Each structure stands twice: as structure tokens, then as C-alpha cells.
Amino acid sequence: MHLKRYTLASIVLIALVGTYIYHMVTKGDYTLNLMGVNVTLPIAVWVIIPMVLLYLASFLHMLYYGFKAYMRRKRVTKDIEKLADALYWDVLKSPKKHHYMDKRVKPVGVVLDNGCDDFTKVDKKLCHERVRDAIDIITAIKHGEVVDIAKLKLDKSNPYAIQNGLNILKHEPQKAEEILRRAESYDPKVVKEAIMIFVEKANEQQLEKYLDFIDKEVLMHMLDTMDERDEKNKVSLVLIEKVLMKIAPSDCDYMILSRKLVKHYTPNELLAFFEKLVGQDEKAFKAYIFTLIEFEMLDRANELLQDTQRGEYLDFKAYLDLRKSGKHYPIDLLLNQC
């Protein structure tokens, strides 16, 4: 409110009107009886009296509402400082209560006062409508529900976007391949869960399409769930070989792989498989020996070990010596190093 400018403009206008009436219209007087008292004033003065009264009324009106606006701004300023303080403590994971005076700030401040990690203590009735919508979305996702958040355009690394993706896979595992097709739109955690679900039932042709997503962990999970497949849908050793050549496994990985494969493939298939792997990667040699022992082909295992250096594969050599002396220890002892 520019009261000084308004006052100056009003004085100028009143003076101009009074001057005009007095000099250009009439210089006469007019007598008015006010409560039994005759008041005689120039007509020009009678004309400007209502203007003066209007000015005073409007001045008081503007003064009153200007003061109210000033106090409101002052409250908002103080509340903004309280919001900043609430955010400060929220960042430190130690939310504190604040008293907000402005009713427009309070619905936002009440959330910060309770912390932005746990909204269970927030009275949603006191929240701003937009904040309340966000709390409803977050609460639903945390409870394992699937929420349509596409319109929010959250970054794929957003924790709620990740959790929502995991919720989708939990409720609708058949959407795993859809997520793999659009892997660039999802966080790696969601993609990893999708491929873990996908390899449990996918046929060989489908697995070939998403070979790049299959790492060591996914491969082991696929083999662990092989019991759920019928003979017709059993994953071929050719596909497993492709995965192995891609992930560069360690000698322990090869041995663990042998232990998982032994109950799904014939000795001839598995031995031919590991013999081929040894030709491609010498780290597979232990697994080859392990497989021979698994199938009780001890003479062949001893023969191969005799061609190695004296200080190599001591654990296998010691195990075979014990077997020769009639002591039968579980083959899993050889996996203790892994």
C-alpha cells in the first residue's frame, strides 16, 4: 500500500475540485442545519467535505488491511524459517515439532516435523492435498502394492520406483520378460530380479535372447531351480557353456557348477562338457577332476593328477590317497576352500 502517494494524490484532487468550484462555478455560501446548529460554509467547501470523508475512510481501510497483510507476511516469514529448521533436523534424522502460525504453511510443516522416512505418525487430515497424495503413494508401495507411477516420471534409481518395480514382479512374475525388454527404463536391481525370475521357467530360445543379463549369480539360481523343469525344457550344456565363457568363472565356480549339474546330466555328457571347458579355460581342471571323483572314476582322476606339478592340487591328491587307503570322506570336503 502506497499511503503517502494516495494521500498526496487525494489532497491534490480535493484542492483542484474545491478551487474549480470556488473560482469557476460559485463563490456563494450555503447554510446547513446540523442538530439545531446553523453551519454556513462556502459551497466549494461543502463539495469537498464528502471527498475528505471518503479519503479518511479509504485511508483507514487501507491502513487496516495493509497492517493485516504485513502481519501475515511476518508470520509466513517466520514459518519459512521454521520450515528450514524442520528440514535441517529431518536431514539429520532427528525431526522436531514446530508451531506454524500460517494455515498455508502448516499442512507442509506437519510432514517435515514427523520426518520424511516414516509417515505413519503424520495426520494426513492436516496435510496439503498434494503432500497427502504423495504419502498415499509411498505408503502403498511400502506395503507391497503396485502403484501406477508412470505419470510421476520418477528417475529409475528412485527408491520408490525400484520398490514398485519389485512389487510388480512379486505380484505379476509373468512381466519379467517385459521388464527385460525395456531394461534401460528400470534400475539394475529391478532388472536383476526380473532375470532371476525369468530364468526359472524360460525355454532355451528365450534364454538365448537375454544371455547378456545372465551373470554367475543368475546362472547358479537357474541351476538351483532346474528341478522344476521337465526333461524337455532342461537347459542344455551348450547354453551353459556360452554363459560360462561370458562370465569368466573361478576354479571354485566351476566346482560348484559341477556339484549342481551332476544330478541333471549323464556322466558321459558332463565329463565331455568339462573336458571341453578345460581346453578353453584351465581353471576348469579342478571341476573336471571333481566330476570324475563324483562319478567314482578315481583311476582316471589319479592319472590326470600325475601329469601335474608336485605342489599343485594337493587337496585332490590327498583326498584320492585317502580313498586308496579305504577311507571314505564326503566329496564336499573339496568344496570347503570355496
XYZ file of C-alpha atoms in Angstrom:
338
model
C 0.000 0.000 0.000
C 1.463 3.387 -1.023
C -0.399 5.509 1.537
C 1.829 8.548 1.040
C 1.194 8.608 -2.686
C -2.521 8.038 -2.132
C -2.662 10.875 0.419
C -0.785 13.279 -1.859
C -2.975 12.418 -4.833
C -6.118 12.813 -2.745
C -5.040 16.235 -1.434
C -4.247 17.413 -4.956
C -7.606 16.147 -6.276
C -9.558 17.718 -3.387
C -7.754 21.025 -3.825
C -8.369 21.068 -7.573
C -12.063 20.268 -7.164
C -12.507 22.906 -4.414
C -10.615 25.527 -6.424
C -12.576 24.795 -9.551
C -15.943 25.046 -7.755
C -14.967 28.253 -5.935
C -13.465 30.122 -8.907
C -15.346 28.681 -11.872
C -18.791 27.725 -10.547
C -19.790 29.770 -7.485
C -18.306 31.706 -4.613
C -21.556 31.617 -2.705
C -22.242 30.204 0.730
C -24.623 27.539 1.883
C -26.116 27.148 5.357
C -26.882 23.681 6.711
C -28.700 22.992 9.974
C -26.802 20.322 11.857
C -28.549 19.206 15.047
C -30.018 22.669 15.600
C -26.833 24.477 14.737
C -26.659 26.507 11.532
C -23.353 25.952 9.803
C -22.535 28.323 6.945
C -19.653 27.427 4.619
C -18.742 28.168 1.026
C -20.393 25.800 -1.416
C -16.941 24.682 -2.573
C -16.182 23.516 0.988
C -19.459 21.570 1.168
C -18.484 19.802 -2.064
C -15.074 18.704 -0.854
C -16.234 17.588 2.641
C -17.599 14.194 1.309
C -14.331 13.788 -0.604
C -12.350 14.347 2.571
C -14.557 11.895 4.476
C -14.170 9.321 1.669
C -10.408 9.811 1.736
C -10.279 9.314 5.517
C -12.462 6.180 5.333
C -10.447 4.663 2.492
C -7.183 5.614 4.238
C -8.249 3.828 7.425
C -9.462 0.839 5.349
C -6.134 0.532 3.536
C -4.221 1.087 6.762
C -6.124 -1.752 8.463
C -5.728 -4.291 5.657
C -2.178 -3.192 4.990
C -1.370 -3.926 8.624
C -3.079 -7.324 8.336
C -1.056 -8.125 5.211
C 2.119 -7.044 6.974
C 1.376 -9.337 9.916
C 0.562 -12.204 7.534
C 3.839 -11.725 5.694
C 5.645 -11.630 9.006
C 4.003 -14.916 10.061
C 4.887 -16.537 6.729
C 8.491 -15.323 7.043
C 8.760 -16.833 10.496
C 7.109 -20.062 9.326
C 9.537 -20.336 6.410
C 12.372 -20.085 8.908
C 10.693 -22.860 10.896
C 10.367 -24.962 7.719
C 14.069 -24.534 7.089
C 14.779 -25.595 10.669
C 12.421 -28.581 10.316
C 14.222 -29.639 7.136
C 17.558 -29.232 8.921
C 16.540 -31.666 11.660
C 14.909 -34.003 9.147
C 18.164 -34.249 7.191
C 19.868 -35.149 10.476
C 17.191 -37.840 11.018
C 16.087 -36.142 14.237
C 12.746 -34.414 13.418
C 11.414 -31.858 15.895
C 7.982 -30.307 16.387
C 7.333 -26.695 15.363
C 4.348 -24.417 15.832
C 3.259 -22.942 12.495
C 1.040 -19.854 12.527
C 0.143 -19.633 8.829
C -2.546 -22.096 7.761
C -0.966 -22.413 4.295
C 2.421 -23.460 5.698
C 1.140 -25.778 8.424
C -0.018 -28.598 6.040
C 3.536 -28.832 4.714
C 5.354 -28.320 8.002
C 3.437 -31.072 9.758
C 5.090 -33.605 7.420
C 8.636 -32.355 7.983
C 8.044 -32.337 11.733
C 7.440 -36.096 11.615
C 10.349 -36.897 9.319
C 10.300 -37.968 5.701
C 11.217 -41.610 6.312
C 8.201 -42.716 8.288
C 4.802 -41.206 7.585
C 2.790 -43.429 9.917
C 2.689 -40.704 12.569
C 1.571 -37.990 10.173
C -2.049 -36.900 10.476
C -2.984 -36.815 6.790
C -6.001 -34.634 7.532
C -3.612 -31.808 8.380
C -1.521 -32.287 5.226
C -1.600 -30.371 1.999
C -3.585 -32.299 -0.617
C -0.561 -32.789 -2.874
C 1.578 -33.979 0.026
C -1.228 -36.306 1.121
C -1.288 -37.881 -2.358
C 2.468 -38.475 -2.186
C 2.156 -40.096 1.250
C -0.613 -42.396 -0.048
C 1.618 -43.478 -2.961
C 4.637 -44.117 -0.736
C 2.604 -45.981 1.886
C 1.044 -48.250 -0.742
C 4.433 -49.060 -2.287
C 5.984 -49.767 1.122
C 3.125 -52.180 1.854
C 3.980 -54.132 -1.291
C 1.209 -52.803 -3.514
C 1.653 -51.963 -7.197
C 1.045 -48.288 -7.971
C 0.811 -46.615 -11.374
C 3.616 -44.062 -11.062
C 4.368 -43.613 -14.772
C 2.809 -40.128 -14.759
C 5.197 -39.072 -11.958
C 8.208 -39.700 -14.225
C 10.412 -40.650 -11.299
C 14.051 -41.413 -12.019
C 14.595 -45.164 -12.380
C 17.042 -45.045 -9.453
C 14.400 -43.537 -7.154
C 13.969 -45.953 -4.208
C 10.182 -45.940 -4.562
C 10.410 -46.577 -8.310
C 12.714 -49.520 -7.545
C 10.410 -50.916 -4.858
C 7.381 -50.523 -7.106
C 9.201 -52.448 -9.841
C 9.954 -55.239 -7.367
C 6.310 -55.223 -6.279
C 5.248 -55.699 -9.908
C 7.491 -58.755 -10.219
C 6.158 -60.168 -6.959
C 2.508 -59.843 -7.960
C 2.939 -60.434 -11.695
C 6.083 -62.524 -12.331
C 4.974 -63.005 -15.935
C 6.002 -59.384 -16.538
C 9.671 -60.266 -16.036
C 10.330 -60.509 -19.768
C 8.552 -57.194 -20.390
C 10.946 -55.555 -17.929
C 13.931 -57.209 -19.600
C 12.802 -55.892 -22.988
C 12.757 -52.379 -21.531
C 15.738 -52.819 -19.208
C 17.005 -49.298 -19.891
C 13.876 -47.933 -18.182
C 14.468 -49.806 -14.925
C 17.074 -49.746 -12.191
C 19.629 -52.621 -12.295
C 18.111 -54.028 -9.078
C 14.746 -54.470 -10.786
C 16.348 -55.898 -13.922
C 18.343 -58.355 -11.794
C 15.207 -59.552 -10.035
C 13.440 -59.856 -13.393
C 16.138 -62.080 -14.902
C 16.247 -64.203 -11.723
C 12.513 -64.869 -12.109
C 12.713 -65.239 -15.890
C 15.385 -67.984 -15.923
C 13.301 -70.215 -13.660
C 10.890 -71.140 -16.449
C 12.161 -69.660 -19.718
C 12.936 -72.085 -22.540
C 16.284 -72.211 -24.310
C 15.231 -69.905 -27.127
C 14.035 -67.274 -24.653
C 17.214 -67.586 -22.600
C 19.328 -67.008 -25.705
C 17.627 -63.636 -26.202
C 18.650 -62.373 -22.779
C 22.031 -64.068 -22.428
C 23.691 -60.728 -21.646
C 21.669 -60.447 -18.431
C 22.780 -63.835 -17.089
C 25.711 -63.483 -14.703
C 27.210 -66.020 -12.287
C 24.559 -65.491 -9.625
C 21.712 -65.827 -12.140
C 23.294 -68.957 -13.641
C 23.555 -70.622 -10.233
C 19.957 -69.672 -9.460
C 18.821 -71.154 -12.763
C 20.590 -74.434 -11.959
C 19.151 -74.461 -8.425
C 15.637 -74.296 -9.907
C 16.321 -76.909 -12.589
C 14.323 -79.497 -10.629
C 11.186 -77.577 -11.510
C 11.757 -78.187 -15.241
C 10.738 -81.315 -17.079
C 13.240 -83.213 -19.200
C 12.046 -81.487 -22.376
C 12.757 -77.993 -21.013
C 16.084 -78.825 -19.380
C 18.725 -76.209 -20.140
C 21.390 -77.552 -22.483
C 25.071 -77.705 -21.629
C 25.718 -75.732 -24.814
C 23.840 -72.744 -23.374
C 25.579 -73.111 -20.024
C 28.922 -73.092 -21.842
C 28.006 -69.819 -23.565
C 27.245 -68.242 -20.220
C 30.485 -69.515 -18.678
C 32.594 -68.087 -21.483
C 30.924 -64.730 -20.863
C 31.293 -64.501 -17.078
C 34.891 -65.818 -16.615
C 34.294 -68.047 -13.548
C 36.917 -69.061 -10.990
C 38.019 -72.638 -10.295
C 35.649 -72.675 -7.303
C 32.781 -71.550 -9.513
C 33.458 -74.451 -11.859
C 33.444 -76.917 -8.957
C 30.190 -75.579 -7.551
C 28.782 -75.762 -11.058
C 29.785 -79.436 -11.278
C 28.018 -80.196 -7.996
C 24.807 -78.569 -9.310
C 24.956 -80.245 -12.732
C 25.765 -83.777 -11.629
C 22.166 -84.700 -10.841
C 20.773 -83.390 -14.128
C 23.123 -84.830 -16.748
C 24.626 -88.234 -17.516
C 28.295 -88.926 -16.711
C 29.195 -89.011 -20.406
C 27.523 -85.642 -21.047
C 29.084 -83.966 -18.041
C 32.594 -85.346 -18.479
C 32.638 -84.374 -22.161
C 31.404 -80.935 -21.099
C 34.165 -80.350 -18.545
C 36.820 -81.841 -20.783
C 35.888 -79.252 -23.377
C 35.899 -76.483 -20.782
C 39.417 -77.436 -19.676
C 40.573 -76.915 -23.262
C 39.100 -73.392 -23.146
C 39.937 -72.426 -19.564
C 42.479 -74.215 -17.356
C 40.588 -73.055 -14.248
C 38.015 -75.745 -15.091
C 40.547 -78.528 -14.431
C 39.652 -78.861 -10.744
C 35.986 -79.165 -11.644
C 36.864 -81.885 -14.178
C 38.733 -83.860 -11.506
C 35.889 -83.186 -9.059
C 33.392 -84.596 -11.564
C 35.493 -87.715 -12.127
C 35.595 -88.310 -8.373
C 31.857 -87.675 -8.166
C 31.284 -90.463 -10.686
C 33.798 -92.739 -8.891
C 36.251 -92.609 -11.813
C 39.184 -92.457 -9.409
C 41.785 -94.097 -11.662
C 41.181 -91.527 -14.391
C 41.392 -88.719 -11.828
C 44.701 -90.088 -10.477
C 46.066 -90.420 -13.981
C 45.339 -86.764 -14.772
C 46.770 -85.554 -11.470
C 50.027 -87.446 -12.032
C 50.716 -85.173 -15.008
C 50.602 -82.059 -12.768
C 53.384 -80.406 -10.781
C 54.201 -81.856 -7.340
C 52.913 -78.823 -5.435
C 49.673 -78.482 -7.409
C 46.194 -79.764 -6.486
C 47.430 -81.122 -3.151
C 43.907 -81.260 -1.744
C 42.707 -83.502 -4.566
C 45.792 -85.706 -4.361
C 45.401 -86.086 -0.601
C 41.710 -86.921 -0.980
C 42.464 -89.621 -3.569
C 45.194 -91.077 -1.348
C 42.682 -91.373 1.466
C 40.271 -93.109 -0.869
C 43.006 -95.552 -1.909
C 43.637 -96.399 1.735
C 39.956 -97.263 2.148
C 38.890 -94.101 3.973
C 35.709 -92.633 2.550
C 35.258 -88.951 3.247
C 32.448 -86.885 1.703
C 33.456 -85.230 -1.555
C 32.106 -81.947 -0.224
C 35.347 -81.602 1.746
C 36.904 -80.499 -1.533
C 34.440 -77.613 -1.638
C 35.497 -76.242 1.747
C 38.033 -73.985 0.041
C 35.160 -72.319 -1.791
